[in-house]
Coordinates of C-alpha atoms in Angstrom, one line a residue:
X1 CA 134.8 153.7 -19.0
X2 CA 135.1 157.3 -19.9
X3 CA 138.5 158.0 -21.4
X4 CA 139.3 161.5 -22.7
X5 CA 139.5 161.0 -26.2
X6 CA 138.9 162.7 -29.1
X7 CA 135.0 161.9 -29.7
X8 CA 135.3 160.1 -33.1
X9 CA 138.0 158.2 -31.3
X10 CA 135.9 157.8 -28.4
X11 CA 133.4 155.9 -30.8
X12 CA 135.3 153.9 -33.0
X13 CA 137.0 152.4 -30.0
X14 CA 134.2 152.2 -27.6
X15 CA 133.9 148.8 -27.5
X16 CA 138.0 148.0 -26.4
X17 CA 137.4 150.7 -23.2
X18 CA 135.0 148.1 -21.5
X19 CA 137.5 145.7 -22.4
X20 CA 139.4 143.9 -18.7
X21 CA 142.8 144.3 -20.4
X22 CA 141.8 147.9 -20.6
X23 CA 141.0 148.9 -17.4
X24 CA 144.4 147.4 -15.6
X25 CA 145.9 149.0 -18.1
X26 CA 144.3 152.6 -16.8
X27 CA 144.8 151.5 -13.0
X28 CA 148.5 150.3 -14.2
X29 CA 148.8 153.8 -15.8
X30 CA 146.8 155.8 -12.7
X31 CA 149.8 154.3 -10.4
X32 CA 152.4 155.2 -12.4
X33 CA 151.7 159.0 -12.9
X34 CA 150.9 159.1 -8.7
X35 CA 154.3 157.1 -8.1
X36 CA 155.9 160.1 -7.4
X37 CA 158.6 159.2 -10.6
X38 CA 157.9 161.4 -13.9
X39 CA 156.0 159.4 -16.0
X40 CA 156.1 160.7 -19.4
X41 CA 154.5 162.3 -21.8
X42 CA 152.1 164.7 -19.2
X43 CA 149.3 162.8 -18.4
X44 CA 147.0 165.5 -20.5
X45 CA 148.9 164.4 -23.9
X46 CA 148.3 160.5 -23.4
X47 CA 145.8 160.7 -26.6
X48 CA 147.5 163.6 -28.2
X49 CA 147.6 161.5 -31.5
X50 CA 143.7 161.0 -31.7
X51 CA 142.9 164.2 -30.6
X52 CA 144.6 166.1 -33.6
X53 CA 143.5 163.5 -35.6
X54 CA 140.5 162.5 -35.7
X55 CA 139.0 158.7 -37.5
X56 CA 137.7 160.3 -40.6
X57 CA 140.2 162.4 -41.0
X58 CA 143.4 160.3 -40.9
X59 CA 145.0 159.6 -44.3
X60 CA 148.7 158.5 -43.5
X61 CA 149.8 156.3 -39.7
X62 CA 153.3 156.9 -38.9
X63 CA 154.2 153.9 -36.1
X64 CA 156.6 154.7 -33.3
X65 CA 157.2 152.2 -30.5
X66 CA 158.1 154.0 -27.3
X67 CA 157.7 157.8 -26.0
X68 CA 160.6 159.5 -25.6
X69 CA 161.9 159.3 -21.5
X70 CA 164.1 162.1 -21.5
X71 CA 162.8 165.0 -19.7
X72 CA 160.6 167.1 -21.6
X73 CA 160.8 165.7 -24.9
X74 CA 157.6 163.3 -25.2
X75 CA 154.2 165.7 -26.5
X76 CA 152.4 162.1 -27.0
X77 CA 153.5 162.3 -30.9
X78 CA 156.3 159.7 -32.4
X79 CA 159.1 161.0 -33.3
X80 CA 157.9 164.6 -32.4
X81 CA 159.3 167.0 -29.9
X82 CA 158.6 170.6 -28.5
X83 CA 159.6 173.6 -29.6
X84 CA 162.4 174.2 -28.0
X85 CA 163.5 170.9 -27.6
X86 CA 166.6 169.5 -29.3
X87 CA 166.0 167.2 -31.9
X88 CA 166.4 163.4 -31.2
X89 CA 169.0 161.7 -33.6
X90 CA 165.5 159.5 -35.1
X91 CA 163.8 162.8 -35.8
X92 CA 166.7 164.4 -37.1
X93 CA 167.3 161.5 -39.7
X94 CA 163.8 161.7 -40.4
X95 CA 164.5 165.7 -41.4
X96 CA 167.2 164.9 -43.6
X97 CA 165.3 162.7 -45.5
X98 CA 162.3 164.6 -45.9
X99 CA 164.9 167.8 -47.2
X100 CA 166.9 164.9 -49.8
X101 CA 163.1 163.4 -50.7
X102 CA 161.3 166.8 -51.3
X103 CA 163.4 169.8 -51.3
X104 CA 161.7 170.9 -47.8
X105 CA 164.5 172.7 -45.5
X106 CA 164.7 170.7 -42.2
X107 CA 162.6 172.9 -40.0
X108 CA 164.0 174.9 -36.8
X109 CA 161.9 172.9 -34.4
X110 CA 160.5 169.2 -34.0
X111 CA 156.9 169.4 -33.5
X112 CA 155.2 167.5 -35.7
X113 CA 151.3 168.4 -34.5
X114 CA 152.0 170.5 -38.0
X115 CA 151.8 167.0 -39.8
X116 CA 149.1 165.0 -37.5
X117 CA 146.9 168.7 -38.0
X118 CA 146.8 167.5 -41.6
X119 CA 145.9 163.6 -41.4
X120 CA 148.9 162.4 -40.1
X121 CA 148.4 159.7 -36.9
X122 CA 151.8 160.1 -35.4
X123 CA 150.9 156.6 -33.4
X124 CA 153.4 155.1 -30.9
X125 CA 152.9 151.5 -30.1
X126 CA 153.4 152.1 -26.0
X127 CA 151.9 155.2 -25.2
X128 CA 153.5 155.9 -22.0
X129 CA 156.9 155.4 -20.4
X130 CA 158.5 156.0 -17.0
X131 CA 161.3 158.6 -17.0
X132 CA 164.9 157.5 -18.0
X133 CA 163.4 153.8 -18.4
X134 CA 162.7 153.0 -22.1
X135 CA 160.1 150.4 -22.3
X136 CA 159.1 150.3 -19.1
X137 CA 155.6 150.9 -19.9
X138 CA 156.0 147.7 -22.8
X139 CA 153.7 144.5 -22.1
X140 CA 151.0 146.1 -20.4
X141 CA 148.0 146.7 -22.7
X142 CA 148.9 149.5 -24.8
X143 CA 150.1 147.2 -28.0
X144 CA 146.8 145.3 -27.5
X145 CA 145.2 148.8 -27.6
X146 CA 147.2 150.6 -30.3
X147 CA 147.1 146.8 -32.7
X148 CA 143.3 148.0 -32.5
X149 CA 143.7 151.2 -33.8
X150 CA 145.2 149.8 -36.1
X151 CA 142.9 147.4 -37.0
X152 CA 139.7 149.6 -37.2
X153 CA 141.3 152.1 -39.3
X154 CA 142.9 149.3 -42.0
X155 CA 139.6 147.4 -42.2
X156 CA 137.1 150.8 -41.9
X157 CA 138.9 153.0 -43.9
X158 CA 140.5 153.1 -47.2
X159 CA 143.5 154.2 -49.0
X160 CA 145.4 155.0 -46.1
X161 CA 149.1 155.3 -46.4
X162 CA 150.9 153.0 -43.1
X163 CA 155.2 154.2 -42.8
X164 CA 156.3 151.2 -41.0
X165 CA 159.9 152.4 -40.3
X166 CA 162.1 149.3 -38.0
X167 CA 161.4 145.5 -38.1
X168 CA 158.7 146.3 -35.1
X169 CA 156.7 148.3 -36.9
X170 CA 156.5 146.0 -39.4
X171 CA 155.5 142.6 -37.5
X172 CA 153.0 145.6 -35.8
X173 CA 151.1 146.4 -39.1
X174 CA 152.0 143.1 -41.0
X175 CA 148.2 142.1 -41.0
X176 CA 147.0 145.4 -43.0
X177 CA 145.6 144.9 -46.4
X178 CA 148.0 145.6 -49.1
X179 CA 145.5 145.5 -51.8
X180 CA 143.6 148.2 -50.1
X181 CA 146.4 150.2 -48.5
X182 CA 149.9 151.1 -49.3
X183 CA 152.4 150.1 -46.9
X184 CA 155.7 151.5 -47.2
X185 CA 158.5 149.9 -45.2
X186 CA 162.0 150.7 -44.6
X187 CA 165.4 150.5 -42.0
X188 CA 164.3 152.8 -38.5
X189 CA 165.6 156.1 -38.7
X190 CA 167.6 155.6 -35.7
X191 CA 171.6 156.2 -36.3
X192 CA 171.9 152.5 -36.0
X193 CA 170.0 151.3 -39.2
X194 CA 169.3 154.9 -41.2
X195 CA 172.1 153.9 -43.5
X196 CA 170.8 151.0 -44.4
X197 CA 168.4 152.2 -46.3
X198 CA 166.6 154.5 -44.2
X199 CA 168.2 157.5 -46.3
X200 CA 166.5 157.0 -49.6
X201 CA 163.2 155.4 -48.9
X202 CA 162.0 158.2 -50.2
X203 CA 158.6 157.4 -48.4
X204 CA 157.5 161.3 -48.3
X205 CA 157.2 161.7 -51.7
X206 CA 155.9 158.5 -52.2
X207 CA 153.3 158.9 -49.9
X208 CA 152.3 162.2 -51.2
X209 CA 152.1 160.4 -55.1
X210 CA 149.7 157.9 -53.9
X211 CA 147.4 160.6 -51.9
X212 CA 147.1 162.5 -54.8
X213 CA 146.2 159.5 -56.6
X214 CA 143.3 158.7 -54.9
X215 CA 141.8 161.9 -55.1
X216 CA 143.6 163.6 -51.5
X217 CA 145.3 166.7 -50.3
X218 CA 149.0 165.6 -49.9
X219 CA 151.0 166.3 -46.9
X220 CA 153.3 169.2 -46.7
X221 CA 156.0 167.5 -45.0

């Protein structure tokens, strides 16, 4: 199957495209964007992740779970936004603590393609959603799909930084390889749990020690 992906991408996964669960997932997906509902993000930014990211170049995986199903909010990035677009109380909380963890002023607009330019794989676990319906997309490939991502960079790669933020993302990446990975874990940054320990984490810096550590550029967050 030819799926527009950025080409390293297209490589690494080659094998899971020919997969059955695969294609119903792309003729669940084809349906959905012709069902005359919005279907978010744009069909165009499905693999926005990969394609600003390529394989070799990812060094940190940030793991969302759903896009966003408010009108023009998802770009196919967690947590991230368009210019223009308000921020979401997640990303927000996610600001704050980047500005109490490095001094960095919370930015005046919530795309994060400026992060995923510079090795960061802003990777939701669902990678669609229909509008105003979140997780309507859940428990129909894409976790099979995106575990595999996951999988081929923690076993092909090395000294990768995984943010698991939520008890999701957790049981999502609980399989990578602590010895050869760090794995920093935390509350969501939702309003719900961010208190608990969310604020503080202080998984930026953090992050940015252990890159730097192992001989990498570190992220200007």
């Amino acid at each position: 199957m030819d799926v527009r992906i950025e080409e390293s991408w297209k490589k690494e996964l080659a094998q899971e495209f020919e997969k059955p669960y695969f294609e119903r997932l792309t003729e669940f997906v084809r349906q959905e964007y012709n069902s005359g509902t919005p279907i978010y993000p744009p069909a165009k930014l499905i693999f926005n992740a990969f394609d600003h990211c390529p394989f070799d170049d990812v060094k940190v995986v940030i793991l969302g779970q759903d896009p966003y199903h408010g009108v023009g909010q998802a770009n196919g990035l967690c947590f991230s936004v368009n210019k223009g677009v308000a921020f979401p109380p997640s990303l927000l909380n996610i600001f704050k603590e980047v500005a109490a963890d490095t001094g960095a002023p919370i930015p005046t607009d919530g795309d994060l393609s400026r992060w995923s330019n510079q090795g960061v794989l802003l990777l939701n676990a669902t990678l669609t959603v229909r509008a105003a319906s979140a997780g309507s997309h859940q428990n129909k490939g894409w976790e099979q799909f995106t575990d595999e991502v996951i999988r081929v960079l923690a076993d092909k790669r090395s000294n990768l930084v995984f943010i698991l933020w939520g008890s999701y993302a957790q049981k999502k990446g609980s399989f990578i390889d602590r010895s050869r990975h760090l794995v920093l874990t935390s509350p969501h940054p939702s309003p719900l749990s961010a208190y608990h320990g969310f604020f503080g984490n202080h998984h930026f810096t953090r992050t940015n020690e252990y890159l730097i550590s192992h001989g990498k550029e570190p992220i200007e967050w």
